[in-house]
Amino acid sequence: MKNILVIQGGGRPNGNTSQLADAFLKGALEAGHKTEKISLNNFEVKGCIGCNACRYGKPCIQKDDFNKIVPKIKEADLLVFASPLLFWTISSKLKAFIERFYCIAEEDPNPPYGRYERYPVKDAALLMTSADNFFWTYEQAVSYYKFAVINYMGFKDKGMLLAGGCGDTNGRPQIDKTDHLQKAYEFGKNIYKE
């Protein structure tokens, strides 16, 4: 059994991204994993200000909700980042959340890739939704995820579900007219099957 935490970076409460995350969680729960979803719509998480006051074991000095979420991050085996595609990348809420991982980094005397710290080793996955479904729709978002979360922070990639073609941008979710919810359910159910 794994501890799976889904961080939903915005989107409407019952929108495409929320439905995709819920389908993933349903599959993971049925597979016997412990699951939780946090919507950043319900938390204030500011972006990192680069003050370095948090270095190596100290909490972030910003007075918002991130420090409340840190214990959940540390307990999780898998962090699933869920976001609607906004301006061709992840939401600003999710990016601010990822930036704040800086305060949970530890000193590393031999850092790889030129970084100055090491992050807790976690598994990671990406869930995204969009109205568009071009061959390049997710290029910037996937690049950020792979570079920042996988290559830089060193998380282990467990996969992505990029759910394009979920309707137009008029605010009415249409993901239920696609096969993405079934794919998300299977992704969650099978993510730790060998």
mmCIF file of C-alpha atoms in Angstrom, residues 6-11 13 37-43:
data_model
loop_
_atom_site.group_PDB
_atom_site.id
_atom_site.type_symbol
_atom_site.label_atom_id
_atom_site.label_comp_id
_atom_site.label_asym_id
_atom_site.label_seq_id
_atom_site.Cartn_x
_atom_site.Cartn_y
_atom_site.Cartn_z
ATOM 1 C CA VAL A 6 -2.896 14.496 -5.420
ATOM 2 C CA ILE A 7 -2.273 18.231 -5.579
ATOM 3 C CA GLN A 8 -4.860 19.885 -7.802
ATOM 4 C CA GLY A 9 -3.500 23.197 -9.020
ATOM 5 C CA GLY A 10 -6.644 25.114 -9.747
ATOM 6 C CA GLY A 11 -9.475 24.523 -12.125
ATOM 7 C CA PRO A 13 -14.359 22.473 -8.352
ATOM 8 C CA LYS A 37 -6.588 15.181 -2.801
ATOM 9 C CA ILE A 38 -5.720 18.764 -1.938
ATOM 10 C CA SER A 39 -7.143 21.503 -4.127
ATOM 11 C CA LEU A 40 -4.987 24.619 -4.150
ATOM 12 C CA ASN A 41 -8.230 26.548 -4.690
ATOM 13 C CA ASN A 42 -8.778 26.028 -0.961
ATOM 14 C CA PHE A 43 -5.264 26.973 0.197
#
